mmCIF file of C-alpha atoms in Angstrom:
data_model
loop_
_atom_site.group_PDB
_atom_site.id
_atom_site.type_symbol
_atom_site.label_atom_id
_atom_site.label_comp_id
_atom_site.label_asym_id
_atom_site.label_seq_id
_atom_site.Cartn_x
_atom_site.Cartn_y
_atom_site.Cartn_z
ATOM 1 C CA LYS A 18 -2.124 -4.316 -2.776
ATOM 2 C CA ALA A 19 -4.590 -1.393 -0.880
ATOM 3 C CA GLY A 20 -7.245 -2.994 1.752
ATOM 4 C CA VAL A 21 -10.172 -2.689 2.772
ATOM 5 C CA THR A 22 -10.831 1.442 3.151
ATOM 6 C CA GLN A 23 -13.398 3.001 5.327
ATOM 7 C CA THR A 24 -13.381 7.300 5.344
ATOM 8 C CA PRO A 25 -14.391 8.867 8.043
ATOM 9 C CA ARG A 26 -12.667 7.105 10.585
ATOM 10 C CA TYR A 27 -14.399 9.011 13.343
ATOM 11 C CA LEU A 28 -18.047 10.855 13.471
ATOM 12 C CA ILE A 29 -19.388 13.122 15.634
ATOM 13 C CA LYS A 30 -23.071 14.522 14.772
ATOM 14 C CA THR A 31 -26.497 15.019 16.433
ATOM 15 C CA ARG A 32 -29.494 13.661 16.688
ATOM 16 C CA GLY A 33 -31.722 14.333 13.775
ATOM 17 C CA GLN A 34 -28.824 14.593 11.427
ATOM 18 C CA GLN A 35 -27.942 12.474 8.557
ATOM 19 C CA VAL A 36 -24.507 11.078 7.070
ATOM 20 C CA THR A 37 -22.865 9.227 4.542
ATOM 21 C CA LEU A 38 -20.217 6.449 5.102
ATOM 22 C CA SER A 39 -17.754 5.395 2.103
ATOM 23 C CA CYS A 40 -16.395 2.319 2.358
ATOM 24 C CA SER A 41 -14.443 1.579 -1.309
ATOM 25 C CA PRO A 42 -13.040 -2.674 -1.614
ATOM 26 C CA ILE A 43 -10.379 -3.980 -2.695
ATOM 27 C CA SER A 44 -8.639 -3.502 -5.697
ATOM 28 C CA GLY A 45 -10.889 -6.926 -7.781
ATOM 29 C CA HIS A 46 -13.148 -7.206 -5.369
ATOM 30 C CA ARG A 47 -17.046 -6.428 -6.349
ATOM 31 C CA SER A 48 -18.718 -7.575 -3.018
ATOM 32 C CA VAL A 49 -19.748 -5.254 0.307
ATOM 33 C CA SER A 50 -20.670 -5.456 2.813
ATOM 34 C CA TRP A 51 -22.091 -3.171 5.753
ATOM 35 C CA TYR A 52 -21.396 -4.590 9.655
ATOM 36 C CA GLN A 53 -22.483 -1.741 12.589
ATOM 37 C CA GLN A 54 -20.944 -3.383 15.611
ATOM 38 C CA THR A 55 -21.550 -1.911 19.010
ATOM 39 C CA PRO A 56 -20.193 -3.935 22.649
ATOM 40 C CA GLY A 57 -23.524 -4.995 23.123
ATOM 41 C CA GLN A 58 -24.709 -6.302 20.030
ATOM 42 C CA GLY A 59 -21.817 -7.554 18.443
ATOM 43 C CA LEU A 60 -21.506 -8.005 14.198
ATOM 44 C CA GLN A 61 -24.995 -7.293 12.788
ATOM 45 C CA PHE A 62 -25.653 -7.207 9.125
ATOM 46 C CA LEU A 63 -26.193 -4.790 7.568
ATOM 47 C CA PHE A 64 -26.305 -4.412 4.130
ATOM 48 C CA GLU A 65 -24.679 -6.580 1.232
ATOM 49 C CA TYR A 66 -23.553 -5.574 -2.562
ATOM 50 C CA PHE A 67 -22.985 -6.793 -5.387
ATOM 51 C CA SER A 68 -21.990 -5.046 -8.835
ATOM 52 C CA GLU A 69 -24.374 -2.190 -7.527
ATOM 53 C CA THR A 70 -26.892 -4.794 -6.269
ATOM 54 C CA GLN A 71 -28.123 -4.949 -2.651
ATOM 55 C CA ARG A 72 -28.128 -9.194 -2.466
ATOM 56 C CA ASN A 73 -29.311 -8.909 1.135
ATOM 57 C CA LYS A 74 -30.275 -7.152 3.785
ATOM 58 C CA GLY A 75 -30.558 -7.094 7.256
ATOM 59 C CA ASN A 76 -32.547 -6.168 10.084
ATOM 60 C CA PHE A 77 -32.388 -2.669 10.550
ATOM 61 C CA PRO A 78 -35.126 0.357 10.834
ATOM 62 C CA GLY A 79 -35.140 2.103 7.087
ATOM 63 C CA ARG A 80 -33.343 5.231 7.595
ATOM 64 C CA PHE A 81 -29.804 2.706 7.082
ATOM 65 C CA SER A 82 -29.826 2.408 3.161
ATOM 66 C CA GLY A 83 -26.306 2.380 1.310
ATOM 67 C CA ARG A 84 -25.611 1.840 -2.531
ATOM 68 C CA GLN A 85 -22.845 0.881 -4.263
ATOM 69 C CA PHE A 86 -20.861 2.236 -7.368
ATOM 70 C CA SER A 87 -19.601 0.820 -11.083
ATOM 71 C CA ASN A 88 -16.176 0.714 -9.728
ATOM 72 C CA SER A 89 -17.758 -0.623 -6.226
ATOM 73 C CA ARG A 90 -16.911 1.489 -4.227
ATOM 74 C CA SER A 91 -20.150 1.659 -1.586
ATOM 75 C CA GLU A 92 -21.664 4.242 0.894
ATOM 76 C CA MET A 93 -24.295 3.988 3.370
ATOM 77 C CA ASN A 94 -26.137 6.389 4.800
ATOM 78 C CA VAL A 95 -28.040 6.518 8.016
ATOM 79 C CA SER A 96 -30.945 9.390 9.008
ATOM 80 C CA THR A 97 -32.955 11.466 11.073
ATOM 81 C CA LEU A 98 -29.631 9.852 13.702
ATOM 82 C CA GLU A 99 -30.496 8.671 17.132
ATOM 83 C CA LEU A 100 -28.322 8.051 19.878
ATOM 84 C CA GLY A 101 -29.401 4.210 18.876
ATOM 85 C CA ASP A 102 -27.304 4.556 16.563
ATOM 86 C CA SER A 103 -23.582 4.851 17.874
ATOM 87 C CA ALA A 104 -21.134 2.508 17.000
ATOM 88 C CA LEU A 105 -18.595 1.005 14.582
ATOM 89 C CA TYR A 106 -19.036 0.642 11.088
ATOM 90 C CA LEU A 107 -17.502 -1.610 9.975
ATOM 91 C CA CYS A 108 -17.890 -2.761 5.576
ATOM 92 C CA ALA A 109 -15.977 -5.455 4.153
ATOM 93 C CA SER A 110 -14.896 -6.102 1.150
ATOM 94 C CA SER A 111 -14.885 -9.913 -1.012
ATOM 95 C CA ARG A 112 -14.419 -11.516 -4.004
ATOM 96 C CA THR A 113 -16.997 -12.932 -6.441
ATOM 97 C CA GLU A 114 -15.785 -16.343 -6.095
ATOM 98 C CA LYS A 115 -14.173 -15.872 -2.321
ATOM 99 C CA ASN A 116 -16.264 -16.415 0.439
ATOM 100 C CA ILE A 117 -14.038 -14.806 2.399
ATOM 101 C CA GLN A 118 -14.863 -10.952 3.487
ATOM 102 C CA TYR A 119 -11.863 -8.611 4.566
ATOM 103 C CA PHE A 120 -12.683 -6.211 6.631
ATOM 104 C CA GLY A 121 -11.838 -2.487 6.390
ATOM 105 C CA ALA A 122 -10.877 -0.554 10.361
ATOM 106 C CA GLY A 123 -14.278 1.027 10.197
ATOM 107 C CA THR A 124 -15.852 4.339 11.303
ATOM 108 C CA ARG A 125 -16.734 4.628 14.952
ATOM 109 C CA LEU A 126 -19.624 7.637 14.905
ATOM 110 C CA SER A 127 -20.721 8.576 17.853
ATOM 111 C CA VAL A 128 -23.702 9.930 17.757
ATOM 112 C CA LEU A 129 -24.701 13.080 20.475
ATOM 113 C CA GLY B 13 -33.277 -15.914 9.668
ATOM 114 C CA GLU B 14 -29.545 -17.447 9.882
ATOM 115 C CA ASN B 15 -28.923 -17.230 14.360
ATOM 116 C CA VAL B 16 -26.396 -18.005 15.216
ATOM 117 C CA GLU B 17 -25.416 -18.197 19.303
ATOM 118 C CA GLN B 18 -21.225 -18.006 20.867
ATOM 119 C CA HIS B 19 -20.118 -19.867 24.550
ATOM 120 C CA PRO B 20 -18.712 -18.302 26.655
ATOM 121 C CA SER B 21 -18.612 -14.341 26.339
ATOM 122 C CA THR B 22 -15.301 -14.575 28.436
ATOM 123 C CA LEU B 23 -13.257 -16.888 29.015
ATOM 124 C CA SER B 24 -10.352 -17.485 30.769
ATOM 125 C CA VAL B 25 -7.457 -19.160 30.489
ATOM 126 C CA GLN B 26 -3.231 -19.825 31.418
ATOM 127 C CA GLU B 27 -0.899 -19.739 28.641
ATOM 128 C CA GLY B 28 -0.003 -22.667 27.077
ATOM 129 C CA ASP B 29 -3.195 -24.646 28.232
ATOM 130 C CA SER B 30 -5.818 -25.002 25.457
ATOM 131 C CA ALA B 31 -9.378 -22.566 24.929
ATOM 132 C CA VAL B 32 -12.704 -23.999 23.185
ATOM 133 C CA ILE B 33 -15.697 -21.592 21.790
ATOM 134 C CA LYS B 34 -19.199 -23.275 21.086
ATOM 135 C CA CYS B 35 -21.540 -21.464 17.960
ATOM 136 C CA THR B 36 -24.705 -22.772 16.932
ATOM 137 C CA TYR B 37 -26.504 -22.149 14.601
ATOM 138 C CA SER B 38 -30.170 -22.176 13.285
ATOM 139 C CA ASP B 39 -30.254 -22.920 9.501
ATOM 140 C CA SER B 40 -29.460 -26.216 8.266
ATOM 141 C CA ALA B 41 -28.624 -25.025 5.143
ATOM 142 C CA SER B 42 -26.045 -23.458 6.576
ATOM 143 C CA ASN B 43 -22.721 -24.112 4.313
ATOM 144 C CA TYR B 44 -20.017 -21.506 5.591
ATOM 145 C CA PHE B 45 -18.556 -21.731 8.598
ATOM 146 C CA PRO B 46 -15.716 -19.007 9.359
ATOM 147 C CA TRP B 47 -14.036 -17.641 12.454
ATOM 148 C CA TYR B 48 -12.900 -13.894 12.564
ATOM 149 C CA LYS B 49 -10.561 -12.693 15.458
ATOM 150 C CA GLN B 50 -10.539 -9.191 16.379
ATOM 151 C CA GLU B 51 -7.993 -8.102 18.544
ATOM 152 C CA LEU B 52 -8.575 -4.206 20.451
ATOM 153 C CA GLY B 53 -8.721 -1.906 18.037
ATOM 154 C CA LYS B 54 -8.106 -3.541 15.046
ATOM 155 C CA ARG B 55 -10.392 -4.534 12.349
ATOM 156 C CA PRO B 56 -11.324 -8.544 12.409
ATOM 157 C CA GLN B 57 -9.570 -11.295 11.392
ATOM 158 C CA LEU B 58 -9.960 -14.356 9.529
ATOM 159 C CA ILE B 59 -8.216 -17.169 11.260
ATOM 160 C CA ILE B 60 -9.703 -20.583 9.514
ATOM 161 C CA ASP B 61 -12.623 -21.926 8.213
ATOM 162 C CA ILE B 62 -14.145 -24.365 6.960
ATOM 163 C CA ARG B 63 -17.606 -25.878 5.079
ATOM 164 C CA SER B 64 -20.171 -28.139 5.344
ATOM 165 C CA ASN B 65 -18.577 -30.669 3.047
ATOM 166 C CA VAL B 66 -15.752 -31.565 6.064
ATOM 167 C CA GLY B 67 -15.047 -32.381 9.976
ATOM 168 C CA GLU B 68 -12.932 -30.570 11.146
ATOM 169 C CA LYS B 69 -10.262 -28.364 9.536
ATOM 170 C CA LYS B 70 -6.827 -27.358 11.121
ATOM 171 C CA ASP B 71 -3.424 -25.169 10.840
ATOM 172 C CA GLN B 72 -1.415 -24.747 13.447
ATOM 173 C CA ARG B 73 -2.444 -24.323 16.576
ATOM 174 C CA ILE B 74 -5.951 -23.526 16.310
ATOM 175 C CA ALA B 75 -8.541 -26.394 14.757
ATOM 176 C CA VAL B 76 -12.627 -25.582 13.805
ATOM 177 C CA THR B 77 -14.340 -29.286 13.950
ATOM 178 C CA LEU B 78 -18.355 -28.661 12.920
ATOM 179 C CA ASN B 79 -20.921 -30.715 13.185
ATOM 180 C CA LYS B 80 -24.230 -31.057 10.509
ATOM 181 C CA THR B 81 -27.076 -32.941 12.098
ATOM 182 C CA ALA B 82 -26.749 -30.445 15.418
ATOM 183 C CA LYS B 83 -25.810 -27.950 14.142
ATOM 184 C CA HIS B 84 -22.791 -26.245 16.038
ATOM 185 C CA PHE B 85 -19.494 -25.853 15.521
ATOM 186 C CA SER B 86 -16.153 -25.240 17.506
ATOM 187 C CA LEU B 87 -13.054 -23.180 17.976
ATOM 188 C CA HIS B 88 -10.005 -24.866 19.920
ATOM 189 C CA ILE B 89 -6.381 -22.967 20.010
ATOM 190 C CA THR B 90 -4.240 -25.233 21.380
ATOM 191 C CA GLU B 91 -1.098 -23.255 23.625
ATOM 192 C CA THR B 92 -1.793 -20.616 23.826
ATOM 193 C CA GLN B 93 -0.443 -17.316 24.126
ATOM 194 C CA PRO B 94 -0.838 -13.679 25.395
ATOM 195 C CA GLU B 95 -1.652 -13.293 21.581
ATOM 196 C CA ASP B 96 -4.204 -15.154 21.226
ATOM 197 C CA SER B 97 -6.017 -12.890 23.808
ATOM 198 C CA ALA B 98 -9.118 -10.772 21.307
ATOM 199 C CA VAL B 99 -12.529 -11.606 20.544
ATOM 200 C CA TYR B 100 -13.380 -14.026 18.414
ATOM 201 C CA PHE B 101 -16.419 -14.276 16.323
ATOM 202 C CA CYS B 102 -18.068 -17.266 14.612
ATOM 203 C CA ALA B 103 -20.623 -17.182 11.310
ATOM 204 C CA ALA B 104 -22.334 -19.406 9.676
ATOM 205 C CA ARG B 105 -23.980 -17.961 5.477
ATOM 206 C CA LEU B 106 -25.113 -19.961 3.126
ATOM 207 C CA MET B 107 -23.377 -20.499 0.053
ATOM 208 C CA THR B 108 -24.552 -21.412 -3.282
ATOM 209 C CA THR B 109 -22.549 -20.861 -6.988
ATOM 210 C CA ASP B 110 -25.852 -17.898 -7.773
ATOM 211 C CA SER B 111 -26.279 -16.550 -4.577
ATOM 212 C CA TRP B 112 -25.155 -16.473 -1.352
ATOM 213 C CA GLY B 113 -26.784 -15.331 2.841
ATOM 214 C CA LYS B 114 -26.166 -13.161 4.441
ATOM 215 C CA LEU B 115 -23.041 -14.017 7.183
ATOM 216 C CA GLN B 116 -24.088 -13.960 10.265
ATOM 217 C CA PHE B 117 -22.374 -12.766 13.002
ATOM 218 C CA GLY B 118 -21.857 -15.054 17.370
ATOM 219 C CA ALA B 119 -21.907 -11.954 19.631
ATOM 220 C CA GLY B 120 -18.077 -13.403 20.377
ATOM 221 C CA THR B 121 -15.336 -14.919 22.915
ATOM 222 C CA GLN B 122 -13.538 -12.405 24.369
ATOM 223 C CA VAL B 123 -10.374 -14.589 25.313
ATOM 224 C CA VAL B 124 -7.783 -13.232 27.839
ATOM 225 C CA VAL B 125 -4.826 -15.960 28.311
ATOM 226 C CA THR B 126 -2.900 -15.343 31.521
ATOM 227 C CA PRO B 127 0.839 -15.308 30.793
#
């Protein structure tokens, strides 16, 4: 069974631009969560989707948004990029009846 | 909301010694506590988890203990090996049949096992 797939793996953007990251969960998984990982802040929760509905949201500004499609694939969007948005963005999927989250390899975003 | 504190931030141990990482959580309703290991350049992977209805769980050289009264839980690694070198994250979450809270992570512990 294929693991969690995130695309693209690397992105370079400039301040003010917007970016869309994609996450394909493990087949059969209906929950997708997004995290921002930076060296100083660890893993910060962004949001979680289940069956196309946002179930939980972290403490990030409205520039960060996401959605989930009917096939459980998820996207997150960051508008008006700032230098501080440079980070590794990780996606994790889980089955509805299991708590275990399986992580993707992440998308490394660099904002110049 | 839930807040998880993790200590120490770095831990150096000699191969064969034990390593202990401690986490405290703020929300007494949290009932699920996983531990993730992230090797350099790789994705976090679950190594062990515990639910609030048990006090201890073991899996070979790793074990996790939970003290609900004090709201803290710990990861114990015995007979450490160089391949145990990684960043370890604890996390806490409220899980019910119909809903779940967000998974809140600690800041991570960099474990270095020296031969």
